[in-house]
Coordinates of C-alpha atoms and ligand atoms in Angstrom, one line a residue:
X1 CA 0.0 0.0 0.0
X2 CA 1.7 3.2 -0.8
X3 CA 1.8 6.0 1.3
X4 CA -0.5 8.6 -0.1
X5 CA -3.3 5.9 -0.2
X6 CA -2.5 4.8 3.6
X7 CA -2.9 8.9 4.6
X8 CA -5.8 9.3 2.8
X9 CA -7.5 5.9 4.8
X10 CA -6.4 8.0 8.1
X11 CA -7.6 11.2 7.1
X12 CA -10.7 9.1 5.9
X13 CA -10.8 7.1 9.4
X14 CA -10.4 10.3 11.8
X15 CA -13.2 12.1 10.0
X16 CA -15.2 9.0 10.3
X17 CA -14.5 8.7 14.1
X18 CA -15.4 12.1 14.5
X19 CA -18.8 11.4 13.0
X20 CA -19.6 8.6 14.5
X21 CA -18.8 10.3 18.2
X22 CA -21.0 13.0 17.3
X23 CA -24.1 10.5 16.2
X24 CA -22.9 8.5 19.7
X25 CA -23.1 11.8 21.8
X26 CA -26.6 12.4 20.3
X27 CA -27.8 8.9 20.8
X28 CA -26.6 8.9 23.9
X29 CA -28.5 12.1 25.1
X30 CA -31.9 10.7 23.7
X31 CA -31.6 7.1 24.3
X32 CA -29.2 6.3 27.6
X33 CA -31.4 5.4 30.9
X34 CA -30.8 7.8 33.8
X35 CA -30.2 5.5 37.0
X36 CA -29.6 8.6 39.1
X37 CA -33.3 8.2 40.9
X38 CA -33.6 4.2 40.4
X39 CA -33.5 2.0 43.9
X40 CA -32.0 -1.1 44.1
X41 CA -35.2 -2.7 42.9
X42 CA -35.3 -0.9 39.6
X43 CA -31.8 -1.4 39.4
X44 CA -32.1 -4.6 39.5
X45 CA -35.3 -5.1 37.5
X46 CA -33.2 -3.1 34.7
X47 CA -30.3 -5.6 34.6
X48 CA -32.5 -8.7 34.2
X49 CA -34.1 -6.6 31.3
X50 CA -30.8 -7.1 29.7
X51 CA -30.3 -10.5 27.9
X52 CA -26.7 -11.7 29.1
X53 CA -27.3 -15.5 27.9
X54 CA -23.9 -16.8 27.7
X55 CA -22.2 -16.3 24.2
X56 CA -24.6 -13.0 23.7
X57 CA -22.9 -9.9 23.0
X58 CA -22.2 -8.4 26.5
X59 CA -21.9 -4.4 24.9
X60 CA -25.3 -3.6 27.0
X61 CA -24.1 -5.1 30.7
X62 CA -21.2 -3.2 29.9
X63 CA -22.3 -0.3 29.5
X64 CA -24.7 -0.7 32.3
X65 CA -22.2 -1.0 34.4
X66 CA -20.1 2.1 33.0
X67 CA -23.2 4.1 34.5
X68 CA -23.4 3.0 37.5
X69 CA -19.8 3.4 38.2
X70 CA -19.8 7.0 37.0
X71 CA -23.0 7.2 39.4
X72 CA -21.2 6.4 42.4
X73 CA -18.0 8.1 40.6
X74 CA -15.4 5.3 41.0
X75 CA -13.4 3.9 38.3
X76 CA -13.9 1.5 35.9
X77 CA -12.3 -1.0 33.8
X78 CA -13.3 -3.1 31.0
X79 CA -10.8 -6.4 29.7
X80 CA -10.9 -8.1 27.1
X81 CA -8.6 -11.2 27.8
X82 CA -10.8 -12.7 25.0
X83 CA -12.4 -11.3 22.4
X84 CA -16.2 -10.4 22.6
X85 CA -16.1 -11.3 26.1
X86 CA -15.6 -8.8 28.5
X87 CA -14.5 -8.6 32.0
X88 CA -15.6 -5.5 34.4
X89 CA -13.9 -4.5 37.5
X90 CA -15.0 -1.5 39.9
X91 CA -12.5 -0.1 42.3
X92 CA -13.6 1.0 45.9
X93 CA -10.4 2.2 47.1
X94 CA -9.4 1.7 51.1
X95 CA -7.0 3.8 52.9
X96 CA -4.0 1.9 52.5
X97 CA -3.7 -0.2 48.9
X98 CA -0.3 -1.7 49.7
X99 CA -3.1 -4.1 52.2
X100 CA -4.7 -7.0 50.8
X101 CA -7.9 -6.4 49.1
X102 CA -11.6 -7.7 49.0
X103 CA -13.0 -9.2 45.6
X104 CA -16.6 -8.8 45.0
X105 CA -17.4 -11.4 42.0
X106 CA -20.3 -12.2 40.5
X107 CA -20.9 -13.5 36.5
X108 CA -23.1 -11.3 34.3
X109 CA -23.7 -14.1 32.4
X110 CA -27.0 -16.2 32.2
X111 CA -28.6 -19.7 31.2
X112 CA -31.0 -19.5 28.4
X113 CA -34.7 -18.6 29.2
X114 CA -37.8 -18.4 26.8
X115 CA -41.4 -17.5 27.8
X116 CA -42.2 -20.2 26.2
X117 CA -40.6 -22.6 28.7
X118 CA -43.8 -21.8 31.3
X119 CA -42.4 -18.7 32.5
X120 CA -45.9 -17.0 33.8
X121 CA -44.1 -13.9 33.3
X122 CA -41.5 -13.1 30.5
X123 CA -38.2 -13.7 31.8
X124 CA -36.2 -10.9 31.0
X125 CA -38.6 -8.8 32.5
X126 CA -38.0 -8.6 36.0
X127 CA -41.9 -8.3 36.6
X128 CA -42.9 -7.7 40.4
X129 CA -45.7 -10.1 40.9
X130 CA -48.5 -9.1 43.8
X131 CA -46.7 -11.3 46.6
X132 CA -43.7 -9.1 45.9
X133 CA -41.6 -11.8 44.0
X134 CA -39.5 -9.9 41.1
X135 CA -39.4 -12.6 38.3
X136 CA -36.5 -13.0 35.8
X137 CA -33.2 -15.0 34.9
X138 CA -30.4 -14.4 37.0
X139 CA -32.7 -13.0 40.0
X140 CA -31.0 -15.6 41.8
X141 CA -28.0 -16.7 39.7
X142 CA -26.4 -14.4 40.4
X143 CA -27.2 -10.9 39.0
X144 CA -29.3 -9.6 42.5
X145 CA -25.9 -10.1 44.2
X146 CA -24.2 -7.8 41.5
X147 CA -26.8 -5.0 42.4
X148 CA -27.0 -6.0 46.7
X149 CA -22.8 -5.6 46.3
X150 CA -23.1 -2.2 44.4
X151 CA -26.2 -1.0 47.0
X152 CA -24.0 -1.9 49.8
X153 CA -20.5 -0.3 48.7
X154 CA -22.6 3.2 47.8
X155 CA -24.2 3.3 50.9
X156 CA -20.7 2.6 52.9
X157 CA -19.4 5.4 50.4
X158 CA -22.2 7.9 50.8
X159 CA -22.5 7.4 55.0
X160 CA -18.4 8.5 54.4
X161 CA -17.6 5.2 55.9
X162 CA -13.6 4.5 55.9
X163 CA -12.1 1.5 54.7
X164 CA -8.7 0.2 54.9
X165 CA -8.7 -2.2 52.4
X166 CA -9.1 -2.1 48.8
X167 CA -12.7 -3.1 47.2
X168 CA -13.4 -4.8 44.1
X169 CA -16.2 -5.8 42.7
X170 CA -15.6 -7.9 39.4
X171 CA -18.1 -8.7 36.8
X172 CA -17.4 -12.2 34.6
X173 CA -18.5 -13.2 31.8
X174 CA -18.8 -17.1 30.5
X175 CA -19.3 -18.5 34.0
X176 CA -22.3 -20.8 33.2
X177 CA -19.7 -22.6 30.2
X178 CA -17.1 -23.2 32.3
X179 CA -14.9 -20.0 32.8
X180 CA -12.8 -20.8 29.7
X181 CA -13.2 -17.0 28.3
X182 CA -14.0 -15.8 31.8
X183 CA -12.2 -16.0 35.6
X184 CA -9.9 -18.6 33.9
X185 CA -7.9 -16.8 32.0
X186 CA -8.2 -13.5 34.4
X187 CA -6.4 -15.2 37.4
X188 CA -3.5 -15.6 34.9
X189 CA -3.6 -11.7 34.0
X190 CA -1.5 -8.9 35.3
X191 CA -4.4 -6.9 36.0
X192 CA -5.6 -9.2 38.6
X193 CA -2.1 -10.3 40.1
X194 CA -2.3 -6.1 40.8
X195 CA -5.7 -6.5 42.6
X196 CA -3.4 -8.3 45.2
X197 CA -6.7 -10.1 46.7
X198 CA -7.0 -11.3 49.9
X199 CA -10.3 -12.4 49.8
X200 CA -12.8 -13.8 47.0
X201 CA -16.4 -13.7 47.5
X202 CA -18.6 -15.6 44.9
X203 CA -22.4 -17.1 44.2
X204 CA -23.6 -19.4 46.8
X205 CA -27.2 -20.7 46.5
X206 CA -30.6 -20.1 47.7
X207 CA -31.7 -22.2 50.6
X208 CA -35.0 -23.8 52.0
X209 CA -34.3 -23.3 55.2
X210 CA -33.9 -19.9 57.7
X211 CA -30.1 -19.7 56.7
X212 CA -27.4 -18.8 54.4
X213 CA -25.4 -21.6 52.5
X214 CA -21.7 -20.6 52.4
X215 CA -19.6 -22.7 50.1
X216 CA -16.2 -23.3 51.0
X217 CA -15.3 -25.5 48.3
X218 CA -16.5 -26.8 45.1
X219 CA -16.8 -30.2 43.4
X220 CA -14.6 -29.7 40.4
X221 CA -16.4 -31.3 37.2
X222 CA -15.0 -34.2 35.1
X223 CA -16.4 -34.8 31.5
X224 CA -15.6 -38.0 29.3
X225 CA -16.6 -39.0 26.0
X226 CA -16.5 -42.7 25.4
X227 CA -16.5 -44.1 21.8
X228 CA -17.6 -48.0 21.6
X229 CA -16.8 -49.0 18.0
X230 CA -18.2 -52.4 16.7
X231 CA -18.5 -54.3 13.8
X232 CA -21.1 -52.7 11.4
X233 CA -22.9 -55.2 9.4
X234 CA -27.1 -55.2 8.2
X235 CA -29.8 -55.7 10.6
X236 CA -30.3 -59.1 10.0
X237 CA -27.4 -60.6 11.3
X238 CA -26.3 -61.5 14.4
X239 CA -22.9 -61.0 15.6
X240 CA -21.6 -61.4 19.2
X241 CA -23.0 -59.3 21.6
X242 CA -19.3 -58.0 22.5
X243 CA -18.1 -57.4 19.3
X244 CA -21.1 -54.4 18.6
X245 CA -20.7 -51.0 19.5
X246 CA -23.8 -51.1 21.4
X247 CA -22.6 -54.4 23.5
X248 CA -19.4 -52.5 24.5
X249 CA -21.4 -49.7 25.0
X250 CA -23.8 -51.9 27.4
X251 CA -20.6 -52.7 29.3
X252 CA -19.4 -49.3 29.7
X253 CA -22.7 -48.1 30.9
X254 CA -23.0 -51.1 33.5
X255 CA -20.0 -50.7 34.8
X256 CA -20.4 -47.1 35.8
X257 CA -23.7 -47.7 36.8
X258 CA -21.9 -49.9 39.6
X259 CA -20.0 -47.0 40.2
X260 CA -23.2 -44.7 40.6
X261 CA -25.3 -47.4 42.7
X262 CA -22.1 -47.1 45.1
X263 CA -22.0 -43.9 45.4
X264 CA -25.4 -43.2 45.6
X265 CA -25.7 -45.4 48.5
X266 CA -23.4 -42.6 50.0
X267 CA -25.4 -39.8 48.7
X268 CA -28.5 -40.8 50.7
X269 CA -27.1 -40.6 53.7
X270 CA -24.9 -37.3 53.3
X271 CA -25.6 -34.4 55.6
X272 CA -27.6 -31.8 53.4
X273 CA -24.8 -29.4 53.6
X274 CA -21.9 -31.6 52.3
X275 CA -21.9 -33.4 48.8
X276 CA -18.6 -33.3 49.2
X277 CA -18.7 -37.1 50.2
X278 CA -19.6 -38.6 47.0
X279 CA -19.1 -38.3 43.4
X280 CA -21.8 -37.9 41.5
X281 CA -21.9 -40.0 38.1
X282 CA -24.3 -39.0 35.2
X283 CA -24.4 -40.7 31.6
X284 CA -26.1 -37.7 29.9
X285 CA -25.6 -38.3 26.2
X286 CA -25.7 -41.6 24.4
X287 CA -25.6 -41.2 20.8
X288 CA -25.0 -43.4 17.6
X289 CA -26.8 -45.0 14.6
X290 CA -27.5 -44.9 11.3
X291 CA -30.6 -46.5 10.4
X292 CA -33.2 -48.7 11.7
X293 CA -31.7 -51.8 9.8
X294 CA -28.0 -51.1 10.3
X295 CA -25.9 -52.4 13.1
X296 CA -24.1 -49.1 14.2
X297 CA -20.0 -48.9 14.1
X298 CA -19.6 -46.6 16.6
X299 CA -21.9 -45.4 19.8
X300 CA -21.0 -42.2 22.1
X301 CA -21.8 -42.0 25.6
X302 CA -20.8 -38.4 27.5
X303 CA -20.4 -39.0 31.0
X304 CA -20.4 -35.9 34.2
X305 CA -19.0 -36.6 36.3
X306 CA -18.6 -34.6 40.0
X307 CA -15.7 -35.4 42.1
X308 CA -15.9 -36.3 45.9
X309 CA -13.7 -33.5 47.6
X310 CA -11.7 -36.1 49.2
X311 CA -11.1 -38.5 45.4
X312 CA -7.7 -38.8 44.7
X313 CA -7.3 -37.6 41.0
X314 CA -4.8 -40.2 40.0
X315 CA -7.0 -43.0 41.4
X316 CA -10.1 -41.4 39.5
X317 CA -8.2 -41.4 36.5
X318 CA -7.3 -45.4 36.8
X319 CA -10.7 -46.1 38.1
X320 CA -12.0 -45.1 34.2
X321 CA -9.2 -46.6 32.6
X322 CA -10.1 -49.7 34.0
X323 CA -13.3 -49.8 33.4
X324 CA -13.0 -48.6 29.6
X325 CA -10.2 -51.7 29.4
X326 CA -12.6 -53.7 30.9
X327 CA -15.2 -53.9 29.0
X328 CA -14.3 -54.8 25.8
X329 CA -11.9 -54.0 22.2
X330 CA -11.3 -50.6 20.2
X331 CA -13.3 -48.6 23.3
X332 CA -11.6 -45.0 23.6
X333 CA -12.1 -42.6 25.7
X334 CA -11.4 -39.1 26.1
X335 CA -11.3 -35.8 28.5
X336 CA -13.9 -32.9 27.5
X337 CA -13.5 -31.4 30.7
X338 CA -11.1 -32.5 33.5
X339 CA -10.9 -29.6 36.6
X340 CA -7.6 -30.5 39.2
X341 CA -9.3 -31.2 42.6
X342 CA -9.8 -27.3 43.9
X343 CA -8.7 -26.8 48.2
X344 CA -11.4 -25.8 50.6
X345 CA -11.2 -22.3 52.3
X346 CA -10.5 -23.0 56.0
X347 CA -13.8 -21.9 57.9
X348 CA -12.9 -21.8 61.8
X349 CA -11.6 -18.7 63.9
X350 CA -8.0 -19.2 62.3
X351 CA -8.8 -17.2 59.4
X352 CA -10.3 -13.6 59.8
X353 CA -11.9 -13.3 56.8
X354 CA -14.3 -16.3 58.0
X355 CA -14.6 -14.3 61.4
X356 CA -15.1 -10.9 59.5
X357 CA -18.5 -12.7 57.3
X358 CA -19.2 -14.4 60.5
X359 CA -19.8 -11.2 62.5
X360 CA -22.1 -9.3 59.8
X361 CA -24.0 -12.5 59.6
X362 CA -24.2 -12.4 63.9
X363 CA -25.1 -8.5 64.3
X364 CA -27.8 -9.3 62.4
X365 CA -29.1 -12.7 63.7
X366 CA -28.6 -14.4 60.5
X367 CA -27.7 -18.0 60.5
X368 CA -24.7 -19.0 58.1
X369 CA -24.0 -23.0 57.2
X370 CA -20.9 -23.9 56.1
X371 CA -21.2 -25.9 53.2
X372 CA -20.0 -27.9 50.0
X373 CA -22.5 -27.7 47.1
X374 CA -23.1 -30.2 44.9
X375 CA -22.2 -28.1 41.9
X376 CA -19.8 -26.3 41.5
X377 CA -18.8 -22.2 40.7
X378 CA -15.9 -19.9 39.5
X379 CA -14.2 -19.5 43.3
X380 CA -13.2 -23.3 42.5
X381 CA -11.0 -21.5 39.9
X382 CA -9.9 -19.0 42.5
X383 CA -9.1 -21.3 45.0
X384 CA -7.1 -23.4 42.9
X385 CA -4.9 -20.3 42.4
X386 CA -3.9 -20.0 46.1
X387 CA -6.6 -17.7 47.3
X388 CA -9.2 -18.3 49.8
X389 CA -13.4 -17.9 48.4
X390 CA -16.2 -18.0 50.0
X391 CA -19.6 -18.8 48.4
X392 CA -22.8 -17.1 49.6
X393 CA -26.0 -15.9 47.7
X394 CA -28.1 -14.3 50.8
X395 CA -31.5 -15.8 50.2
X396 CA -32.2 -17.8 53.2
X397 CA -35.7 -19.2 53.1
X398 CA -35.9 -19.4 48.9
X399 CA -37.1 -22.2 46.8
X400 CA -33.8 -23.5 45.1
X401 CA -34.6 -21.8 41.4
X402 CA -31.0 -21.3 39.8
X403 CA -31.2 -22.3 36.0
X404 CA -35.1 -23.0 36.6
X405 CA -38.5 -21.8 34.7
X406 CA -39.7 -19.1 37.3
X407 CA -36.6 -18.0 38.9
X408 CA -37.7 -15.3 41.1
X409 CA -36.4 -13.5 44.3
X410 CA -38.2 -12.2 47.8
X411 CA -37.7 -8.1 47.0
X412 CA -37.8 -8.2 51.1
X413 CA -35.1 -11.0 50.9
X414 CA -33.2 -8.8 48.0
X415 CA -33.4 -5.9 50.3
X416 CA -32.3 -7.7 53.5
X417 CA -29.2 -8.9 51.2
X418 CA -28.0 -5.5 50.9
X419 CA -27.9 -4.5 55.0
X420 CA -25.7 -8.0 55.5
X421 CA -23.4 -6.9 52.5
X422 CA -23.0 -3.8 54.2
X423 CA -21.4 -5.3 57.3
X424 CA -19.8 -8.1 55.9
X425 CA -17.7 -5.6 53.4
X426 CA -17.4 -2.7 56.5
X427 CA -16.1 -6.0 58.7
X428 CA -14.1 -7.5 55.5
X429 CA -12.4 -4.1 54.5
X430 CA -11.7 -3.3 58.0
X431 CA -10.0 -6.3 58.9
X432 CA -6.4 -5.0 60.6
X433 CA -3.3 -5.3 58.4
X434 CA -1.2 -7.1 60.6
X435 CA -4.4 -9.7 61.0
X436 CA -4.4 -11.3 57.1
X437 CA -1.4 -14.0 56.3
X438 CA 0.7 -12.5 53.4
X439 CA 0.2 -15.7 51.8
X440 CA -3.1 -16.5 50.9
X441 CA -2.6 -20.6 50.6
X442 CA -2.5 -20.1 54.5
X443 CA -6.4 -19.9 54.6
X444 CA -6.7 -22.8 52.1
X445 CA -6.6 -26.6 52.8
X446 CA -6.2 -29.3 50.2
X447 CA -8.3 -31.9 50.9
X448 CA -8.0 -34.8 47.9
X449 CA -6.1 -37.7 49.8
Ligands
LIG1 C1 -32.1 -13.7 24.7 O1 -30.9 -14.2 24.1 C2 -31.0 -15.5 23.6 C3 -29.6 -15.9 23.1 O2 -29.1 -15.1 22.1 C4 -32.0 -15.5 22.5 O3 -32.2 -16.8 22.0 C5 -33.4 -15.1 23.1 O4 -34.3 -15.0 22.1 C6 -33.2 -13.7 23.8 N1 -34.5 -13.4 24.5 C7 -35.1 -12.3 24.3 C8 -36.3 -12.1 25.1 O5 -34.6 -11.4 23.7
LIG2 C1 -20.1 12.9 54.0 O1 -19.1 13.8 53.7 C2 -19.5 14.9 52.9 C3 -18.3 15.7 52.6 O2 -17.6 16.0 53.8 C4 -20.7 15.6 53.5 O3 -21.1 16.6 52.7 C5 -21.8 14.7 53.8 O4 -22.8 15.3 54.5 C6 -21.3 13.5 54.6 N1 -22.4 12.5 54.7 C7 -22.7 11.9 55.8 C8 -23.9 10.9 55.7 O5 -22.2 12.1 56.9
LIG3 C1 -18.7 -59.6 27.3 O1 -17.8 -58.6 27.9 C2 -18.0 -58.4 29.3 C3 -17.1 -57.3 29.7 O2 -15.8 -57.5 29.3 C4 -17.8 -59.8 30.0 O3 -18.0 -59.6 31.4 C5 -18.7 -60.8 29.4 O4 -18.4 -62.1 30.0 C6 -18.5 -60.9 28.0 N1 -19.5 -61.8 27.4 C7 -19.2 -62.9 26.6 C8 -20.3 -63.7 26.2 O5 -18.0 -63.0 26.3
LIG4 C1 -11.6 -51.1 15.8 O1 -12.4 -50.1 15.2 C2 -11.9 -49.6 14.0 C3 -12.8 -48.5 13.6 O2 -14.2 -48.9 13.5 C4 -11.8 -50.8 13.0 O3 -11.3 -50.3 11.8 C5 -10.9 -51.9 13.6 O4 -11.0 -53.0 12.7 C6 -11.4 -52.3 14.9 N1 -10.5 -53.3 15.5 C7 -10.8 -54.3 16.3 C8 -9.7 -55.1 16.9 O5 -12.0 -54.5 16.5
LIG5 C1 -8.9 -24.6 61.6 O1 -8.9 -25.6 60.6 C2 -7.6 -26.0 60.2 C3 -7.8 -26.9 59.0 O2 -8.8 -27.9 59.3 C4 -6.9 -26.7 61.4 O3 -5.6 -27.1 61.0 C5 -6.8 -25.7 62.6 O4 -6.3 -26.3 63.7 C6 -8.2 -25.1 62.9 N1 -8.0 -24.0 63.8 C7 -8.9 -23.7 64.7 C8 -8.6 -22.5 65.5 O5 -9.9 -24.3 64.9
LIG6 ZN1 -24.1 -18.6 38.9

């Protein structure tokens, strides 16, 4: 390209900018929402009204967010680690930055919802119904925490409340997939290692009961795909039962069906706070053939599997092996997903963080349990790179209605949410310098034998 063309495309290109921020200005004047005068309710009936179904373009959220940053005027930043998915972070800045700081996460990211599923009201709607539920996906997973930590950290700011300790509230994207373009990647980035966290807080779940799940580890999630390849041959014959792929297949399946029966034995008789005793074994795809009067060559099964917090990887690992080897010829097998065991974040007196979420949670009679879910969230991936989480939604008393047709949230509950943030970042941010280990592994304990 010569060189008069090149400055005639940047003469071309800055006019064109400068167009295009003049028609931006103007749209924004007639078309932005003013949240100035909105209360946490609206605010949060305004996020569900934007569609953040995983893999949708996240442009909206974003600039949602950009708003209510410049509302309570703190900074804001916006990474793009990978491409069309971006990652938000909101500084609260303490008295001393050199000090650990407080991480705030929460995913913008939803499952998918239609009307059409049974929703009585649309689901990007965040409809108030008349026994004050508000209605929507990610009322409880997790977008009302995203507004209860924003609530709580103005309030603290606008009461003039000190903090010592750095606050950050981060905003993920991809968590529902698997973190891949999400927290994954952004515990390997230079802007995080700068956060210098001391402390992660993440999604927990609702709960039946008058209390307040706090997870303090995660099942991490293995995925295999098993092939069972077999002779092929038409419908009317009548090979050996091993040599077909559906006869391997047959194997495969009762074999980890053993496994499951096992296991589930265990299950049933866990304490409804830890599913951390069992792994959980689900054959959730079984695919294959070609037509009604063809023996197949090849059948697919996709297994889930949810490790016990105390399965020892390497065993695991053998433990399919053996089965695949076991039950027939030209069976392979392979990873789609395959987390590292993640440590538990310690939750007695020894760690102050723990003590600080414990004393918000007492001031205001609230009942916290201590718990490993049987699912699993991002603060796995946190853990696993040497920082404590901790886990908690605050919706005691709530029907369990993550990913589920419905999903709705208490406002009262919503609202109650924000007074225990309140404390637990005042107690959190507060937490004396010389009282938080320099290294955070300190708080974590690895728990796979
Ligand atoms: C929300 O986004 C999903 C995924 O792109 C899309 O299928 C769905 O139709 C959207 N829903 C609404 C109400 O716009
Ligand atoms: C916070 O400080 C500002 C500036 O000093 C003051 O105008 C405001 O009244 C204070 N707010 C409260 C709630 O004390
Ligand atoms: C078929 O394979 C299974 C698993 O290897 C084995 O237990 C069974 O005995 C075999 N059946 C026959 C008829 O060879
Ligand atoms: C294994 O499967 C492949 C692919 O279907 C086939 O070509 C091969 O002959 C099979 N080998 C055995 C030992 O069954
Ligand atoms: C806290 O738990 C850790 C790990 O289980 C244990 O080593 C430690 O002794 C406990 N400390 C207190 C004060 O209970
Ligand atoms: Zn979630």
């Amino acid at each position: 390209m010569s060189r008069i063309m090149m400055n005639k495309i940047q003469v071309f290109t800055v006019v064109a900018l400068l167009q295009l921020q003049v028609s931006l200005a103007v749209c924004n004047k007639a078309g932005r929402a003013d949240y100035s005068n909105s209360s946490p309710v609206e605010l949060l009936q305004a996020y569900i009204q934007i569609n953040t179904t995983t893999y949708n373009d996240l442009s909206d959220a974003v600039e949602f967010w950009r708003q209510l940053a410049a509302l309570a005027d703190v900074p804001i930043n916006v990474y793009e680690i990978v491409e069309g998915f971006p990652i938000v972070v909101l500084k609260w800045a303490g008295t001393d930055s050199s000090q650990h700081s407080i991480m705030l996460n929460s995913h913008m990211d939803v499952v998918p919802a239609a009307l059409e599923d049974g929703w009585t009201y649309d689901p990007f709607s965040g409809h108030i119904d008349e026994n004050n539920f508000i209605y929507g996906r990610g009322t409880q997973d997790m977008k009302s925490v995203s507004i209860q930590y924003y609530t709580a950290l103005r309030r603290l700011k606008e009461n003039n409340v000190t903090l010592l300790r750095d606050v950050y509230m981060t905003l993920m994207p991809d968590e529902e997939v698997g973190a891949e373009a999400g927290m994954i990647p952004f515990l390997q980035s230079k802007e995080f290692a700068e956060m210098n966290v001391g402390i992660e807080l993440d999604e927990g779940s609702s709960f039946p009961l008058p209390v307040i799940a706090v997870f303090y580890q995660d099942k991490v999630v293995w995925q295999i795909k098993v092939d069972c390849h077999g002779v092929s041959a038409h419908g009317s014959t009548f090979p050996a039962t091993n040599d077909t792929a559906t006869g391997k297949c047959r194997n495969v399946m009762n074999k980890f069906f053993e496994f499951r029966d096992e296991q589930y034995e265990l299950a049933k008789v866990a304490p409804p706070n830890d599913a951390g005793g069992y792994t959980s074994i689900n054959i959730n795809k079984i695919n294959g053939g070609t037509a009604n009067n063809v023996i197949p060559s090849l059948i697919s099964l996709t297994i889930d599997i949810r490790l016990g917090t105390t399965v020892n990887e390497v065993q695991m690992d053998a433990k399919i092996r053996q089965i695949i080897a076991e039950s027939g010829s030209n069976i392979t097998f392979s990873y789609i997903l395959k987390n590292p065991q993640s440590p538990a974040t310690i939750v007695n007196a020894s760690n102050p963080y723990w003590n600080a979420v414990n004393k918000a949670a007492d001031e205001l009679g609230v009942g916290l349990l201590a718990t490993i879910p049987p699912g699993s969230t991002d603060a796995r991936h946190v853990r696993n790179a040497g920082y404590p989480a901790l886990g908690l939604s605050p919706m005691p008393n709530t029907e369990l209605l993550l990913h589920s047709v419905n999903e709705r949230l208490g406002v009262t509950t919503f609202l109650n949410g924000i007074d225990l943030y309140e404390k637990i970042i005042y107690y959190l941010a507060t937490i004396p310098a010389e009282d938080t280990a320099e290294d955070g592994t300190e708080y974590l304990k690895v728990t796979a034998r």
